C-alpha positions in Angstrom: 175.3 140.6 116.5 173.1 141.7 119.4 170.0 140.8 117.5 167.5 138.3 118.6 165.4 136.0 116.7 162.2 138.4 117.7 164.1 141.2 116.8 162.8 143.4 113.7 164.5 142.6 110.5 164.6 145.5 107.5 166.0 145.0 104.4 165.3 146.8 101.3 161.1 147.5 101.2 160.7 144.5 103.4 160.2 145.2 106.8 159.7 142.3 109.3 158.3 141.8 112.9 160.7 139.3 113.3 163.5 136.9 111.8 161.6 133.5 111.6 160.7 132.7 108.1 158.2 129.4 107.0 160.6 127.6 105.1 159.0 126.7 101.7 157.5 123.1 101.5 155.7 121.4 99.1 151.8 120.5 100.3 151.0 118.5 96.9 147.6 119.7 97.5 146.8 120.6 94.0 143.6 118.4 93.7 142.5 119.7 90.6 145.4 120.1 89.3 145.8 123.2 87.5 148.4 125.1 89.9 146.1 127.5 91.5 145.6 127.7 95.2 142.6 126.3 97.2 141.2 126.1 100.6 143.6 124.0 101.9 146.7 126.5 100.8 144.8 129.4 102.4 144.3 127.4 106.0 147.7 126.3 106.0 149.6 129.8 105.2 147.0 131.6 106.8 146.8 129.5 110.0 151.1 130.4 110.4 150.5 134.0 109.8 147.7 134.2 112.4 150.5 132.0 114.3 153.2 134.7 114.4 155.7 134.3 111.5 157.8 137.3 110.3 158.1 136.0 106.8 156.2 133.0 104.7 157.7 131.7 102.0 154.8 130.2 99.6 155.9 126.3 98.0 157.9 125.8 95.4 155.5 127.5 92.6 156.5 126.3 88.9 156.4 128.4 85.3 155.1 126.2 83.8 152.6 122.9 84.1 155.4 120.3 83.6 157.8 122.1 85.6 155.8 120.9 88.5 157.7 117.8 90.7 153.6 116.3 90.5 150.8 117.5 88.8 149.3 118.4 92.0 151.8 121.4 92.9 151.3 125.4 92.8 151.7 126.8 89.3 151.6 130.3 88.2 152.1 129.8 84.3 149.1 131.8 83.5 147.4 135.2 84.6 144.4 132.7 85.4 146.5 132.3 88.9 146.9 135.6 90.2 143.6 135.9 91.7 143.8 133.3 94.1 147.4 133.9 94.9 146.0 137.4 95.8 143.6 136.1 98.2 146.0 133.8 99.6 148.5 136.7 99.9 145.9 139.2 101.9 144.8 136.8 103.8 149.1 136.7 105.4 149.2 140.1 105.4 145.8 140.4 107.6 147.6 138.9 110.1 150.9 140.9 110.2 153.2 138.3 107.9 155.1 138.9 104.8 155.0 136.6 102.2 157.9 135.7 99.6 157.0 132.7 96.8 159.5 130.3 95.5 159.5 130.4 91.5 161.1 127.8 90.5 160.8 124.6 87.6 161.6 121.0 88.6 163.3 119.9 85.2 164.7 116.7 85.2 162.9 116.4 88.6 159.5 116.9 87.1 157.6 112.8 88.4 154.7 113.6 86.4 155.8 115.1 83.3 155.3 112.6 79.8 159.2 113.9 79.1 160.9 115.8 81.7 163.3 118.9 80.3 167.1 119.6 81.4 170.0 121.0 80.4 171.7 117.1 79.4 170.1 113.9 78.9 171.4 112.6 82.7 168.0 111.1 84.1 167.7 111.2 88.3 168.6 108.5 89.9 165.0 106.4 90.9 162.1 104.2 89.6 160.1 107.5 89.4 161.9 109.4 87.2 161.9 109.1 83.1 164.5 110.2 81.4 164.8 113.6 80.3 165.4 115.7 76.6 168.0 118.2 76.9 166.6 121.9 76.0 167.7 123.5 73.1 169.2 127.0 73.4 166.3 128.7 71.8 164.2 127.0 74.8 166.5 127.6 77.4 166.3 131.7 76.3 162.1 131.4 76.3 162.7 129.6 79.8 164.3 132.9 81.5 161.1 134.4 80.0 158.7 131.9 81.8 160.4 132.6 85.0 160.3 136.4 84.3 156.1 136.2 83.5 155.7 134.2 86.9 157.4 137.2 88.6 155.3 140.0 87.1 152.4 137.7 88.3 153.4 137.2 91.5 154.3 140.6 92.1 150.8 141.3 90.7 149.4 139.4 93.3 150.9 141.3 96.1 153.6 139.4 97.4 156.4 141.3 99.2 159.8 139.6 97.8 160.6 136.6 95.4 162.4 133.5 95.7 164.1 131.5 92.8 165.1 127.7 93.8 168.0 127.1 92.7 168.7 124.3 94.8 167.6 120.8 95.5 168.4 119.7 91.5 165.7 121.4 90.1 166.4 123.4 87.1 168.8 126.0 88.1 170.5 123.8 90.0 171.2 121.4 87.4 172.2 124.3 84.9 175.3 125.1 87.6 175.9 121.7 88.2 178.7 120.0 86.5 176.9 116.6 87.3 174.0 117.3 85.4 175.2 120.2 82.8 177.0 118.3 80.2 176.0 121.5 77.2 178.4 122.8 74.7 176.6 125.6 74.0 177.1 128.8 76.0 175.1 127.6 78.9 177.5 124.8 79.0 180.5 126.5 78.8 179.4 129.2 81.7 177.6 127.2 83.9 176.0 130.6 86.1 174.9 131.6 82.7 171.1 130.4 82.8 170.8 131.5 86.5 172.2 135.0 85.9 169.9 135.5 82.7 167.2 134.5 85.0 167.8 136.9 87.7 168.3 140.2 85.0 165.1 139.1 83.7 163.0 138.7 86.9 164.5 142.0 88.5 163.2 143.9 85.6 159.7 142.3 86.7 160.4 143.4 90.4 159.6 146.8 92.3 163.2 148.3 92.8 162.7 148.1 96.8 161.5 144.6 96.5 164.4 141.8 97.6 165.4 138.9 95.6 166.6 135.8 97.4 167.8 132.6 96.0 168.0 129.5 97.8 170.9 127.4 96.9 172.6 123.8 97.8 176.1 125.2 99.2 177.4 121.6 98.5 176.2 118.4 97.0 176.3 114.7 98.2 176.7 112.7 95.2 179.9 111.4 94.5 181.7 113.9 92.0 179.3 116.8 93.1 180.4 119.7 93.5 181.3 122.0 97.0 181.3 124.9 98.5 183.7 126.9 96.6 181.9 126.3 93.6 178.8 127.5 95.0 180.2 130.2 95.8 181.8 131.2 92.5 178.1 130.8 91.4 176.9 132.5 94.2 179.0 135.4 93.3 177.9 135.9 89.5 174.1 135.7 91.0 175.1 138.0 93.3 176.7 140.7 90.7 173.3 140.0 88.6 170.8 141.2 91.2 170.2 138.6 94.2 169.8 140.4 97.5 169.8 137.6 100.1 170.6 134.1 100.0 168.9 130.9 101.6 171.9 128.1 102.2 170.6 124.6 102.0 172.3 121.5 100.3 171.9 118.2 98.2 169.1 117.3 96.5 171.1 116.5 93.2 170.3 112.5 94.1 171.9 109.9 96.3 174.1 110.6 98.9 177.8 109.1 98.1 180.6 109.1 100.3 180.0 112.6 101.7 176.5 112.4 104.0 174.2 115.0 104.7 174.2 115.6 108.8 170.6 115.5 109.4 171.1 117.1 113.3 170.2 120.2 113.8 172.0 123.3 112.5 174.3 121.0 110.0 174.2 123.6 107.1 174.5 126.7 109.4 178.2 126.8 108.9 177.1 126.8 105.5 175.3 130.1 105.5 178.0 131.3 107.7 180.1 131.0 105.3 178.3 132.8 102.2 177.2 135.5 105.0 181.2 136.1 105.7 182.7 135.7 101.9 179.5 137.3 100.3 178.8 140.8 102.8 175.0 139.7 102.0 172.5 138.4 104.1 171.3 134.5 104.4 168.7 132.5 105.8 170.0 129.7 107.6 167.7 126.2 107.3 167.7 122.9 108.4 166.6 121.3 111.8 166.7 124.5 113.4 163.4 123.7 115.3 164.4 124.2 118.6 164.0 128.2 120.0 167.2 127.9 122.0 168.9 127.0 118.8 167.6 129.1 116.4 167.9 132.1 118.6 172.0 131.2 118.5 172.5 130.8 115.3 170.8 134.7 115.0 172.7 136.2 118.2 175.8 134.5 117.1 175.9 136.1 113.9 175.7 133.0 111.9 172.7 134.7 109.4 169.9 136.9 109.1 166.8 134.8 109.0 166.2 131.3 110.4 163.7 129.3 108.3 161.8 126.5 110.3 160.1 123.7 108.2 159.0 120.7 109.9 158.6 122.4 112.9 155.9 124.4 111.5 154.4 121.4 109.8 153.9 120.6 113.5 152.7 123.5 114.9 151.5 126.4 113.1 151.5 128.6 116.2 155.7 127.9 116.3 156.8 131.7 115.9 154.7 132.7 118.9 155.1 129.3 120.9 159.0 130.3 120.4 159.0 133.5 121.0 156.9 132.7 125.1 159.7 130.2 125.1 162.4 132.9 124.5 161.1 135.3 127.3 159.2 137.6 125.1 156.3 138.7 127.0 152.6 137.9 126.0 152.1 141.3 124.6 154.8 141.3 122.5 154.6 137.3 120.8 151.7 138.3 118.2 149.1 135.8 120.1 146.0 136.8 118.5 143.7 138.6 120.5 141.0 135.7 119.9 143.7 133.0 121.4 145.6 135.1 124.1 143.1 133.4 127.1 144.8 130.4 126.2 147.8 132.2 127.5 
């Protein structure tokens, strides 16, 4: 690849200045609780737009209230929500961003729920977490539905693609997990089933030129988990049913066993080089990749498409353009807001 992380990036109807994405990350901000952004969720997304990013990808954003990891997370269970996700999403694209939002549902995950919902009774591992009820089929079938109404909202609120998290062991995960997906029914016996049903049903919600990602965890840590050639087998059947791009992370299915997460940077972009090369499909490549220099290689060396930056941009929301100075890009071409460029 000859590309450059300040390179354009097309795919589909989404058209972006550059390839840094926000990774999504959970502000718990929620103070009335009631899922719908407030003042603090405009500042904070709006603040990284003004600040250069190519693509924001809103929180984790659950179907339904206790699919939320706390009862102070993003919801978008009800038509009541669009409007402020509207305003949140102008207020990026003012500012030359484009926003995705991670749908998503934290099952057996879900802290604040009086009985969390999963595919098997197998509670997570911690002192916060009750034990959960397994769905019955007929649930699991008006579950796609849930995920397919938060779509059509969010796509009614202007966002440019959509995001379904199926990693981390939140619901989708634990559906194609063989940890956590004990069923005998057929969402047990095909364990992409619930994902795939998922992604028909959202697409239908979904402009045509509008991409779908997925995040995934390309392995897990837990002793019996699963790795990368089962994600990929999944990977495959969600890509027949309609993904467009995928976003490679890993773990989050509980404790780490005798395989340990890296935690330096770039650990899980051999990951997404992986599903880039097997798949033909683009990836976004995630995890410590806060440092220009390195995020820039992982892009020029072909390694994925996108480069999603989290704590870095917790840090600063002026990363993307910070970066960009930092890569040589000249002052006219890093997106500094007219109002900030005498600080430059």
């Amino acid at each position: 690849m000859s590309e450059k992380l300040f390179s354009p990036y097309q795919f589909k109807g989404l058209q972006l200045n550059n390839r840094v994405v926000m990774a999504p990350m959970c502000q718990y901000s929620v103070t009335a609780k009631d899922g719908i952004p407030n003042d603090w969720h405009q500042v904070h997304y709006v603040s990284r737009a003004v600040g250069g990013t190519g693509l924001i990808v809103i929180e984790m954003t659950d179907v339904e209230p206790d699919g939320r990891i706390t009862d102070n997370d993003l919801g978008i269970w009800s038509d009541e929500h669009i409007p402020a996700f509207a305003k949140l999403v102008d207020g990026m694209h003012a500012h030359g961003s484009k926003v995705a939002i991670q749908i998503a549902h934290a099952g057996r995950k879900a802290e604040d729920a009086e009985q969390p919902v999963a595919p098997s009774v197998v509670t997570f591992p911690g002192e916060d977490f009750r034990e959960p009820r397994a769905l019955t089929t007929e649930e699991v079938e008006a579950m796609v539905q849930k995920f397919a109404d938060g779509v059509r909202r969010a796509v009614q609120a202007g966002v440019d693609a959509i995001e379904l998290h199926g990693a981390h062991g939140y619901l989708i995960h634990q559906f194609h997990s063989k940890l956590m997906n004990h069923r005998e029914d057929v969402y047990g016996q095909d364990l992409a089933r619930f994902g795939v049903e998922i992604i028909r049903a959202v697409k239908k919600e979904m402009p045509e030129d509008m991409p779908l990602i997925m995040r995934i965890s390309a392995v897990e840590y837990a002793d019996g988990g699963y790795d990368i050639e089962h994600t990929l087998d999944m990977a495959r059947a969600y890509q027949a049913a309609g993904v467009d791009i995928f976003h490679i992370s890993s773990g989050g299915e509980g404790p780490a066993g005798q395989r340990k997460p890296g935690n330096y940077p770039g650990y899980q972009v051999p990951f997404a080089r992986r599903f880039r090369e097997e798949l033909n499909i683009p990836v976004i490549a995630v995890g410590l990749l806060d440092d220009p220099a390195l995020a820039q290689a992982v892009i020029g060396n072909g390694d994925a498409d996108l480069v999603a930056v989290g704590r870095g941009m917790l840090r600063d929301p002026y990363w993307a353009n910070h970066a960009a100075l930092e890569l040589g890009v000249s002052k006219d071409k890093a997106a500094i807001a007219e109002q900030y460029s005498r600080g430059y």
